[in-house]
Amino acid sequence: MPTTSWCLIKIKHGINVEIPLPVDRHTHPALSVSLYRAMAATVDLTASQAYLEGKAVKETRVLISELCRHFYSLGWVSGTGGSITIKVHDDSIPKPHQLILMSPSGVQKERMEPEDMYVLSHSGSVLSAPSPKPYPHKPPKCSDCGPLFMKAYEMRDAGAVIHSHGIESCLVTMLNPSAKEFRITHMEMIKGIKGHGYYDELVVPIIENTAYEYELTESLAKAIEAYPKTTAVLVRNHGIYVWGDSWINAKTQAECYHYLFDAAIKLHQLGLDWSTPNHGPIQSTKCLRIARESNAFDMTRKANGEIDPFPRCIVLDIEGTTTPISFVTEVLFPYARQNVGRHLSLTYDTPYTQADIKLLRSQVQSDLEHGVAGAVPIPADNAGKEEIIAALVTNVEAMIKGDRKITALKELQGHMWRTGYENNELKGIVFDDVPEALEKWHNSGIKVYIYSSGSRLAQRLIFGYSNHGDLRKYLSGFFDTVVGNKRETRSYVEISESLGVDKPSDILFVTDVYQEATAAKAAGLKVVISIRPGNAPLPENHGFKMISSFPEI
């Protein structure tokens, strides 16, 4: 019988673990030690006293006390309110299992000391509590926000969570007491929120306050689930919870949120609408009713079965809907095909081109593995620049010829087209009825978005440099293939969740492609098909309402 051996393994922070080796060490010495080293690495040692007193935990204690003092100066944690929690960053421990440090509740945040923090396991059990303070300090207690913080850790894999009582986050929920969301667009600081750009609409869910903080846990969890892209939840008449991948990310976003809330409050005081692209005058309910009953809309109430005129949001396709298909196939694609080599040569060392090349490498590798026609290997980074560019050009030309709807190609094309628009070599084309319709929808309070297989940059360029001027002021956001393939139902589910509508049917999707219309309908959106010159024929008895110009909507 094999003899039982013992392996003494030094893990870290001076911690030694003895693990039995029920394997004959003379027969499998290397295997047994390697196997049990791997086993030992999985042992949860974060609760050990040595680890709790280690450098990583100490540094996080100091960081939280410094941030509490800073947040106090900002007015986020005055009157002992508010809190912050951070996971102890340690590369040797998987993020979901890292320790959690949390500032105590009901104590003066500006007087926090490193030893005042609670230390919790990844599951939320207290591993270390601060000692009681002498009079007149209140004895520290674990944050009342604890259950809510844990939801952000569990549901978003957060690295840090901040709870602020900043007055901006409180007042902005009072501007419309019935609103379930805060919405804002076309503000520079939106770029500081994960997954958002200047032209996007930022949507933050609002939940109702309760007498006790822990009672908010369920409603906060529901909001996190209902808004998969949000990084914050507002609590009416109370404050905000913000989370991020790290404390830096959480702090940056919290600052941006407070800035945007403050901007919305000041715009409201000026009688301006922060939720529209041009931030024009706030329209009263009466004005909205009059606009919606104008002759541009009342034709849709005819008895011929036209669509409901009052969607909350309209999502528009580009090719064959706002723009002739010929513009894409006869202008944009040829320009990209003819200029790809020149573009790569002139911009090769720029960060955005290097990012494009990285995406193309990944796509081409996948194409080669799946035997996609036209794919050729791209030389390694240490090969000559000309050799790499030649291979890239070959692959890109094949992708364009195949009209492939892939992110790697769309990103590169967007950057090439940007140069063309800026140099007046390109001009975006939209149908003549589009600008007037966009303006009327905008003035009626209807949010308009674009969803196209072209990159968001390419979309903004078409409308920003159009034959009718800059139309972006009428658009609230852009979606591309990053959200998903246009012929997949899940993509439209993602869009409806991003827009935060009460129900998918609050969104009207306009497209010229039957398969896209079918996918959007399956997601619950209202759909109408655009019939424009040059569009592909539709199947017989397709069952969708059709329009030939936007005034018919």
Coordinates of C-alpha atoms in Angstrom, one line a residue:
M1 CA 0.0 0.0 0.0
P2 CA 1.2 3.5 -0.7
T3 CA 2.5 5.4 2.3
T4 CA 1.0 8.7 3.3
S5 CA 3.3 11.7 2.9
W6 CA 2.9 15.3 3.9
C7 CA 3.7 18.4 1.9
L8 CA 4.6 21.6 3.7
I9 CA 3.6 24.5 1.4
K10 CA 4.3 28.1 1.9
I11 CA 1.4 30.1 0.5
K12 CA 1.9 33.8 1.3
H13 CA 2.3 36.3 4.2
G14 CA 4.3 33.7 6.1
I15 CA 1.4 31.2 6.1
N16 CA 2.4 27.5 5.9
V17 CA -0.1 24.7 5.2
E18 CA 0.5 21.0 5.6
I19 CA -1.5 18.8 3.2
P20 CA -1.5 15.0 3.2
L21 CA -0.2 13.3 0.1
P22 CA -1.8 9.8 -0.1
V23 CA 0.4 9.0 -3.1
D24 CA 3.7 7.1 -3.2
R25 CA 6.2 9.9 -3.3
H26 CA 8.8 7.5 -4.8
T27 CA 6.5 6.7 -7.8
H28 CA 4.9 10.1 -8.5
P29 CA 6.9 12.7 -6.6
A30 CA 6.5 15.5 -9.1
L31 CA 2.9 14.8 -9.8
S32 CA 1.9 14.6 -6.2
V33 CA 3.6 17.8 -5.2
S34 CA 2.2 19.7 -8.2
L35 CA -1.3 18.4 -7.6
Y36 CA -1.4 19.4 -4.0
R37 CA 0.2 22.8 -4.6
A38 CA -2.7 23.5 -6.9
M39 CA -5.1 22.2 -4.1
A40 CA -3.5 24.4 -1.5
A41 CA -3.8 27.4 -3.8
T42 CA -7.6 27.1 -3.6
V43 CA -7.7 27.1 0.2
D44 CA -9.4 30.2 1.5
L45 CA -6.7 31.9 3.6
T46 CA -8.2 35.3 3.5
A47 CA -9.7 34.9 7.0
S48 CA -6.3 34.2 8.6
Q49 CA -5.0 36.7 11.1
A50 CA -1.8 37.0 9.1
Y51 CA -3.8 38.0 6.0
L52 CA -6.1 40.4 7.9
E53 CA -3.0 42.2 9.2
G54 CA -1.3 42.1 5.8
K55 CA -0.2 45.0 3.5
A56 CA -3.2 44.8 1.1
V57 CA -5.8 45.1 3.9
K58 CA -3.9 47.9 5.7
E59 CA -3.6 49.9 2.5
T60 CA -7.3 49.5 1.8
R61 CA -8.2 50.6 5.4
V62 CA -6.1 53.8 4.8
L63 CA -7.7 54.4 1.4
I64 CA -11.3 54.2 2.7
S65 CA -10.5 56.6 5.6
E66 CA -9.0 59.1 3.1
L67 CA -12.0 58.8 0.8
C68 CA -14.4 59.4 3.6
R69 CA -12.7 62.6 4.5
H70 CA -12.8 63.7 0.8
F71 CA -16.4 62.7 0.4
Y72 CA -17.3 64.7 3.5
S73 CA -15.7 67.8 1.9
L74 CA -18.0 67.2 -1.1
G75 CA -21.1 67.0 1.0
W76 CA -21.7 63.3 0.2
V77 CA -21.4 61.9 3.7
S78 CA -22.2 64.7 6.1
G79 CA -24.2 64.1 9.3
T80 CA -22.7 60.5 9.5
G81 CA -24.7 59.6 6.4
G82 CA -23.4 57.8 3.3
S83 CA -20.8 55.1 3.1
I84 CA -18.1 53.4 1.0
T85 CA -17.0 49.8 0.6
I86 CA -14.0 48.5 -1.3
K87 CA -12.7 45.0 -2.1
V88 CA -9.1 44.3 -1.2
H89 CA -7.3 44.1 -4.5
D90 CA -5.1 41.0 -4.5
D91 CA -4.1 39.4 -7.8
S92 CA -3.6 36.0 -6.1
I93 CA -7.3 35.8 -5.0
P94 CA -10.2 35.6 -7.5
K95 CA -12.2 38.8 -7.4
P96 CA -15.4 37.2 -6.2
H97 CA -13.6 35.9 -3.2
Q98 CA -11.6 39.0 -2.2
L99 CA -12.2 40.5 1.2
I100 CA -14.6 43.4 1.6
L101 CA -13.8 46.5 3.7
M102 CA -16.6 48.8 4.7
S103 CA -16.8 52.1 6.6
P104 CA -19.0 51.9 9.7
S105 CA -22.5 53.5 10.0
G106 CA -23.6 56.3 12.2
V107 CA -20.2 57.8 12.8
Q108 CA -18.4 61.0 11.7
K109 CA -17.0 60.1 8.3
E110 CA -14.5 63.0 8.3
R111 CA -12.9 61.5 11.5
M112 CA -12.5 58.0 10.1
E113 CA -9.3 56.2 11.0
P114 CA -8.0 53.0 9.2
E115 CA -8.7 50.9 12.2
D116 CA -12.4 51.9 12.2
M117 CA -13.2 49.8 9.2
Y118 CA -15.2 46.5 9.2
V119 CA -13.6 43.6 7.4
L120 CA -16.0 41.1 5.8
S121 CA -15.6 37.9 3.9
H122 CA -16.8 37.7 0.3
S123 CA -20.1 36.3 1.5
G124 CA -20.6 39.2 3.9
S125 CA -19.8 37.6 7.3
V126 CA -17.8 39.9 9.6
L127 CA -14.2 38.8 10.1
S128 CA -13.0 41.9 12.0
A129 CA -14.8 44.7 13.8
P130 CA -13.4 48.0 15.1
S131 CA -13.1 48.6 18.8
P132 CA -15.6 50.8 20.6
K133 CA -14.7 54.5 20.8
P134 CA -14.7 56.3 24.2
Y135 CA -17.3 59.0 24.8
P136 CA -18.4 61.1 23.1
H137 CA -17.9 58.9 20.0
K138 CA -20.7 56.4 19.1
P139 CA -19.6 52.8 19.0
P140 CA -19.1 51.9 15.3
K141 CA -21.6 49.5 13.8
C142 CA -21.5 47.8 10.4
S143 CA -22.9 50.0 7.7
D144 CA -26.7 50.0 7.3
C145 CA -25.9 49.9 3.6
G146 CA -24.3 46.5 3.9
P147 CA -27.0 44.4 2.3
L148 CA -27.3 46.8 -0.6
F149 CA -23.5 46.9 -1.1
M150 CA -23.5 43.1 -1.2
K151 CA -26.1 43.1 -4.0
A152 CA -23.8 45.2 -6.2
Y153 CA -21.0 42.9 -5.4
E154 CA -23.1 39.8 -6.2
M155 CA -25.0 41.0 -9.3
R156 CA -22.3 43.3 -10.9
D157 CA -19.0 41.8 -9.7
A158 CA -18.2 45.3 -8.4
G159 CA -14.8 46.2 -7.0
A160 CA -16.2 49.1 -4.9
V161 CA -19.5 50.7 -4.1
I162 CA -20.2 54.3 -3.0
H163 CA -23.4 55.5 -1.3
S164 CA -23.8 59.3 -1.4
H165 CA -26.2 61.6 0.3
G166 CA -25.1 64.5 -2.0
I167 CA -27.9 67.0 -2.3
E168 CA -27.8 66.9 -6.1
S169 CA -28.6 63.2 -6.1
C170 CA -31.5 63.9 -3.7
L171 CA -33.0 66.9 -5.5
V172 CA -32.9 65.5 -9.0
T173 CA -35.3 62.8 -7.9
M174 CA -37.8 65.4 -6.8
L175 CA -38.0 67.3 -10.1
N176 CA -40.6 64.8 -11.3
P177 CA -42.0 62.9 -8.3
S178 CA -43.6 60.2 -10.6
A179 CA -40.5 59.5 -12.7
K180 CA -39.0 56.1 -12.4
E181 CA -35.8 57.1 -14.2
F182 CA -33.4 60.0 -14.6
R183 CA -32.5 60.6 -18.2
I184 CA -29.9 63.0 -19.7
T185 CA -28.1 63.2 -23.0
H186 CA -25.6 65.3 -24.9
M187 CA -23.4 66.3 -21.9
E188 CA -19.7 65.9 -21.9
M189 CA -19.5 64.2 -18.5
I190 CA -21.7 61.3 -19.7
K191 CA -18.4 60.0 -21.2
G192 CA -17.3 59.3 -17.6
I193 CA -20.0 56.7 -17.1
K194 CA -19.0 53.2 -18.2
G195 CA -20.4 52.2 -21.6
H196 CA -21.6 55.7 -22.6
G197 CA -20.5 58.4 -25.0
Y198 CA -21.5 62.1 -25.5
Y199 CA -24.4 61.3 -27.9
D200 CA -25.8 58.5 -25.7
E201 CA -28.8 58.8 -23.4
L202 CA -27.8 58.0 -19.8
V203 CA -30.6 56.3 -17.9
V204 CA -30.5 55.9 -14.1
P205 CA -33.3 54.0 -12.4
I206 CA -35.1 55.6 -9.4
I207 CA -36.4 53.5 -6.5
E208 CA -38.6 54.8 -3.7
N209 CA -37.1 55.5 -0.2
T210 CA -38.0 53.5 2.9
A211 CA -37.7 54.2 6.6
Y212 CA -34.8 51.8 7.0
E213 CA -31.9 51.4 4.6
Y214 CA -31.9 47.6 4.6
E215 CA -35.5 47.7 3.4
L216 CA -34.2 49.0 0.1
T217 CA -32.3 45.9 -0.7
E218 CA -35.1 44.1 -2.8
S219 CA -36.0 47.2 -4.9
L220 CA -32.3 47.9 -5.5
A221 CA -31.8 44.4 -6.7
K222 CA -34.8 44.6 -9.0
A223 CA -33.5 47.9 -10.5
I224 CA -30.0 46.3 -11.1
E225 CA -31.7 43.4 -12.9
A226 CA -34.1 45.6 -14.9
Y227 CA -31.3 47.9 -16.1
P228 CA -28.4 45.7 -17.0
K229 CA -26.1 48.5 -18.2
T230 CA -26.6 50.9 -15.3
T231 CA -23.8 51.5 -12.8
A232 CA -26.0 53.4 -10.3
V233 CA -29.4 53.5 -8.7
L234 CA -31.0 56.6 -7.3
V235 CA -33.1 56.5 -4.2
R236 CA -35.8 59.2 -4.1
N237 CA -35.4 61.9 -1.5
H238 CA -32.3 60.0 -0.2
G239 CA -29.2 59.7 -2.4
I240 CA -27.5 57.3 -4.8
Y241 CA -25.6 54.0 -4.9
V242 CA -22.7 53.9 -7.5
W243 CA -20.4 51.0 -8.2
G244 CA -17.4 50.3 -10.4
D245 CA -14.8 47.7 -11.3
S246 CA -12.4 49.4 -8.9
W247 CA -12.5 52.2 -6.3
I248 CA -11.1 54.6 -9.0
N249 CA -13.8 53.7 -11.4
A250 CA -16.6 54.0 -8.8
K251 CA -15.2 57.4 -7.6
T252 CA -14.9 58.7 -11.1
Q253 CA -18.4 57.7 -12.0
A254 CA -19.8 59.1 -8.7
E255 CA -18.3 62.5 -9.5
C256 CA -19.7 62.4 -13.1
Y257 CA -23.2 61.4 -11.8
H258 CA -23.2 64.3 -9.3
Y259 CA -22.1 66.7 -12.0
L260 CA -24.9 65.6 -14.3
F261 CA -27.5 65.8 -11.5
D262 CA -26.3 69.4 -10.7
A263 CA -26.4 70.3 -14.4
A264 CA -30.0 68.9 -14.7
I265 CA -31.1 70.9 -11.7
K266 CA -29.6 74.2 -13.0
L267 CA -31.1 73.6 -16.5
H268 CA -34.5 73.0 -14.9
Q269 CA -34.2 76.3 -13.0
L270 CA -33.5 78.0 -16.4
G271 CA -36.5 76.3 -17.9
L272 CA -34.4 74.1 -20.1
D273 CA -34.9 70.4 -20.8
W274 CA -31.7 68.4 -19.9
S275 CA -33.1 65.2 -21.4
T276 CA -33.1 66.4 -25.0
P277 CA -30.1 66.7 -27.3
N278 CA -30.3 70.5 -27.8
H279 CA -31.5 71.2 -24.2
G280 CA -34.2 73.6 -25.4
P281 CA -37.1 75.0 -23.4
I282 CA -39.1 72.6 -21.3
Q283 CA -42.4 71.9 -23.1
S284 CA -45.5 71.8 -21.0
T285 CA -48.0 69.0 -21.2
K286 CA -50.3 71.3 -23.2
C287 CA -47.6 72.0 -25.7
L288 CA -46.9 68.3 -26.2
R289 CA -50.6 67.6 -26.7
I290 CA -50.8 70.3 -29.4
A291 CA -47.7 69.1 -31.1
R292 CA -48.9 65.5 -31.2
E293 CA -52.3 66.6 -32.6
S294 CA -50.6 68.5 -35.5
N295 CA -51.2 67.5 -39.1
A296 CA -47.9 65.7 -39.1
F297 CA -49.4 63.1 -36.7
D298 CA -53.2 63.0 -37.0
M299 CA -53.1 61.2 -40.3
T300 CA -51.9 58.2 -38.4
R301 CA -55.3 58.0 -36.7
K302 CA -57.0 57.2 -40.0
A303 CA -59.0 54.1 -40.2
N304 CA -56.5 52.5 -42.7
G305 CA -54.6 50.7 -39.9
E306 CA -51.6 53.1 -39.7
I307 CA -49.4 52.7 -36.6
D308 CA -50.0 54.3 -33.2
P309 CA -48.5 57.8 -33.4
F310 CA -47.2 58.1 -29.9
P311 CA -44.3 55.7 -29.2
R312 CA -41.9 56.8 -26.4
C313 CA -38.9 56.1 -28.6
I314 CA -38.3 55.5 -32.3
V315 CA -35.3 53.4 -33.4
L316 CA -34.3 53.9 -37.0
D317 CA -32.3 51.7 -39.4
I318 CA -30.0 53.7 -41.8
E319 CA -29.7 51.8 -45.2
G320 CA -33.0 51.8 -47.0
T321 CA -34.7 53.7 -44.2
T322 CA -33.1 57.1 -43.6
T323 CA -30.5 56.8 -46.4
P324 CA -30.4 55.3 -49.9
I325 CA -28.8 51.9 -50.0
S326 CA -26.8 53.2 -53.0
F327 CA -25.0 55.7 -50.8
V328 CA -23.5 52.9 -48.8
T329 CA -22.8 50.5 -51.7
E330 CA -21.7 53.1 -54.2
V331 CA -20.0 55.7 -52.1
L332 CA -19.0 54.5 -48.6
F333 CA -17.8 51.0 -49.4
P334 CA -15.8 52.0 -52.5
Y335 CA -14.2 54.9 -50.5
A336 CA -13.1 52.4 -47.8
R337 CA -11.9 49.8 -50.3
Q338 CA -9.8 52.4 -52.2
N339 CA -8.3 54.1 -49.1
V340 CA -7.6 51.2 -46.7
G341 CA -3.9 50.9 -47.6
R342 CA -3.4 54.7 -47.5
H343 CA -5.2 55.0 -44.2
L344 CA -3.3 52.2 -42.5
S345 CA 0.0 53.6 -43.7
L346 CA -0.7 57.2 -42.5
T347 CA -2.2 56.2 -39.1
Y348 CA -0.4 53.0 -38.4
D349 CA 1.2 54.1 -35.1
T350 CA -1.9 55.9 -33.7
P351 CA -3.7 54.2 -30.8
Y352 CA -7.0 53.9 -32.6
T353 CA -5.4 52.2 -35.7
Q354 CA -3.5 49.8 -33.4
A355 CA -6.8 49.0 -31.7
D356 CA -8.4 48.4 -35.1
I357 CA -5.5 46.1 -36.1
K358 CA -5.9 44.1 -32.9
L359 CA -9.6 43.6 -33.6
L360 CA -8.8 42.5 -37.2
R361 CA -6.1 40.1 -36.1
S362 CA -8.6 38.4 -33.8
Q363 CA -11.3 38.3 -36.5
V364 CA -8.9 36.9 -39.2
Q365 CA -7.7 34.2 -36.8
S366 CA -11.3 33.1 -36.2
D367 CA -11.9 33.2 -40.0
L368 CA -8.9 31.1 -40.7
E369 CA -10.0 28.5 -38.1
H370 CA -13.5 28.4 -39.7
G371 CA -12.2 28.3 -43.3
V372 CA -13.8 31.7 -44.3
A373 CA -13.0 32.5 -48.0
G374 CA -10.6 35.4 -48.6
A375 CA -8.9 35.2 -45.1
V376 CA -5.1 35.3 -45.2
P377 CA -2.7 35.1 -42.2
I378 CA -1.5 38.4 -40.8
P379 CA 2.2 38.5 -39.9
A380 CA 3.3 39.0 -36.3
D381 CA 3.8 42.4 -34.9
N382 CA 7.6 42.1 -35.3
A383 CA 7.2 41.7 -39.0
G384 CA 7.7 44.7 -41.4
K385 CA 5.0 47.4 -41.4
E386 CA 4.5 47.0 -45.2
E387 CA 4.1 43.3 -44.9
I388 CA 1.5 43.6 -42.2
I389 CA -0.5 46.3 -44.0
A390 CA -0.5 44.3 -47.2
A391 CA -2.1 41.3 -45.4
L392 CA -4.6 43.6 -43.7
V393 CA -5.6 45.2 -47.0
T394 CA -6.3 41.7 -48.5
N395 CA -8.4 40.7 -45.6
V396 CA -10.4 44.0 -45.4
E397 CA -11.1 43.9 -49.1
A398 CA -12.5 40.4 -48.8
M399 CA -14.6 41.5 -45.8
I400 CA -16.0 44.5 -47.7
K401 CA -16.7 42.3 -50.8
G402 CA -18.6 39.9 -48.6
D403 CA -20.6 42.7 -47.0
R404 CA -19.7 41.2 -43.6
K405 CA -21.4 42.8 -40.5
I406 CA -18.5 42.4 -38.1
T407 CA -17.2 44.8 -35.5
A408 CA -13.6 44.7 -36.6
L409 CA -14.4 45.8 -40.1
K410 CA -17.0 48.4 -39.0
E411 CA -14.6 50.1 -36.6
L412 CA -11.9 50.4 -39.3
Q413 CA -14.3 51.7 -41.8
G414 CA -15.7 54.3 -39.4
H415 CA -12.2 55.7 -38.8
M416 CA -11.5 55.8 -42.6
W417 CA -14.8 57.6 -43.3
R418 CA -14.2 60.1 -40.5
T419 CA -11.1 61.3 -42.5
G420 CA -13.2 61.5 -45.6
Y421 CA -15.9 63.6 -44.0
E422 CA -13.4 65.9 -42.3
N423 CA -11.6 66.4 -45.6
N424 CA -14.9 67.1 -47.5
E425 CA -14.4 64.0 -49.6
L426 CA -17.6 62.6 -48.3
K427 CA -21.1 64.0 -47.5
G428 CA -23.8 62.0 -45.7
I429 CA -27.0 61.5 -47.7
V430 CA -30.5 61.3 -46.0
F431 CA -33.9 61.3 -47.7
D432 CA -35.5 64.8 -48.0
D433 CA -38.3 63.8 -45.6
V434 CA -36.0 62.8 -42.8
P435 CA -34.9 66.1 -41.3
E436 CA -38.4 67.5 -40.9
A437 CA -39.6 64.3 -39.3
L438 CA -36.7 64.2 -36.9
E439 CA -37.3 67.7 -35.8
K440 CA -41.1 67.2 -35.3
W441 CA -40.5 64.0 -33.3
H442 CA -37.9 65.8 -31.2
N443 CA -40.2 68.7 -30.5
S444 CA -43.0 66.3 -29.5
G445 CA -40.8 64.7 -26.8
I446 CA -40.2 61.5 -28.7
K447 CA -36.6 60.1 -28.4
V448 CA -35.0 59.0 -31.6
Y449 CA -32.2 56.5 -31.8
I450 CA -30.2 54.8 -34.6
Y451 CA -29.5 51.1 -34.9
S452 CA -27.3 50.1 -37.8
S453 CA -24.7 47.5 -38.6
G454 CA -22.2 50.4 -39.2
S455 CA -20.2 51.5 -36.2
R456 CA -21.6 54.2 -33.9
L457 CA -18.8 56.5 -35.3
A458 CA -20.0 55.8 -38.9
Q459 CA -23.6 56.6 -37.9
R460 CA -22.7 59.9 -36.2
L461 CA -20.7 60.9 -39.3
I462 CA -23.6 60.3 -41.7
F463 CA -26.0 62.5 -39.6
G464 CA -23.3 65.0 -38.5
Y465 CA -22.1 65.7 -42.1
S466 CA -25.4 65.2 -43.9
N467 CA -26.7 66.9 -47.0
H468 CA -29.2 68.7 -44.7
G469 CA -26.6 69.8 -42.1
D470 CA -25.9 68.4 -38.7
L471 CA -28.9 66.3 -37.6
R472 CA -27.4 64.8 -34.5
K473 CA -29.2 67.4 -32.3
Y474 CA -32.4 65.4 -33.0
L475 CA -30.9 62.0 -32.1
S476 CA -30.6 60.7 -28.5
G477 CA -28.3 57.7 -29.1
F478 CA -26.7 55.2 -31.4
F479 CA -26.6 51.4 -31.4
D480 CA -24.3 49.1 -33.5
T481 CA -23.4 45.4 -33.7
V482 CA -21.8 45.6 -30.3
V483 CA -25.3 45.3 -28.9
G484 CA -25.9 42.3 -31.2
N485 CA -26.7 41.1 -34.7
K486 CA -29.6 43.0 -36.2
R487 CA -31.4 39.8 -37.1
E488 CA -31.4 38.4 -33.6
T489 CA -34.2 39.0 -31.1
R490 CA -31.8 39.3 -28.2
S491 CA -30.4 42.5 -29.7
Y492 CA -33.7 44.3 -29.5
V493 CA -34.3 43.0 -26.0
E494 CA -31.0 44.6 -25.1
I495 CA -32.0 47.9 -26.7
S496 CA -35.3 48.0 -24.9
E497 CA -33.6 47.3 -21.6
S498 CA -31.0 50.0 -22.4
L499 CA -33.7 52.6 -23.1
G500 CA -35.5 51.7 -19.9
V501 CA -39.0 51.9 -21.3
D502 CA -41.9 50.5 -19.3
K503 CA -42.5 47.9 -22.0
P504 CA -40.9 47.0 -25.4
S505 CA -44.0 48.1 -27.3
D506 CA -43.2 51.7 -26.3
I507 CA -40.5 51.5 -29.0
L508 CA -41.2 51.8 -32.7
F509 CA -38.5 50.2 -34.9
V510 CA -38.3 51.2 -38.6
T511 CA -36.3 49.1 -41.0
D512 CA -36.3 47.9 -44.6
V513 CA -35.2 44.3 -43.8
Y514 CA -37.8 41.7 -43.2
Q515 CA -35.6 39.5 -40.9
E516 CA -34.8 42.5 -38.7
A517 CA -38.5 43.4 -38.5
T518 CA -39.3 39.8 -37.4
A519 CA -36.6 39.8 -34.8
A520 CA -37.7 43.2 -33.3
K521 CA -41.4 42.1 -33.3
A522 CA -40.4 38.9 -31.4
A523 CA -38.8 41.2 -28.8
G524 CA -42.1 43.0 -28.3
L525 CA -41.2 46.2 -30.3
K526 CA -43.7 47.8 -32.7
V527 CA -42.4 47.6 -36.2
V528 CA -43.0 49.3 -39.5
I529 CA -41.1 48.5 -42.8
S530 CA -39.6 51.3 -44.9
I531 CA -40.2 51.1 -48.7
R532 CA -37.6 53.2 -50.4
P533 CA -36.2 53.2 -54.0
G534 CA -33.6 50.5 -54.4
N535 CA -34.8 48.4 -51.4
A536 CA -34.9 44.6 -51.7
P537 CA -38.3 43.0 -52.3
L538 CA -40.3 41.7 -49.3
P539 CA -41.8 38.3 -48.9
E540 CA -45.5 38.0 -49.8
N541 CA -47.9 38.3 -46.9
H542 CA -45.2 39.5 -44.5
G543 CA -47.8 41.1 -42.2
F544 CA -46.0 44.3 -41.4
K545 CA -47.3 47.9 -41.9
M546 CA -45.3 49.8 -44.6
I547 CA -44.4 53.4 -45.2
S548 CA -42.7 55.1 -48.1
S549 CA -41.8 58.3 -46.2
F550 CA -41.5 59.4 -42.6
P551 CA -44.6 61.7 -42.5
E552 CA -46.6 58.5 -42.7
I553 CA -45.4 57.5 -39.2

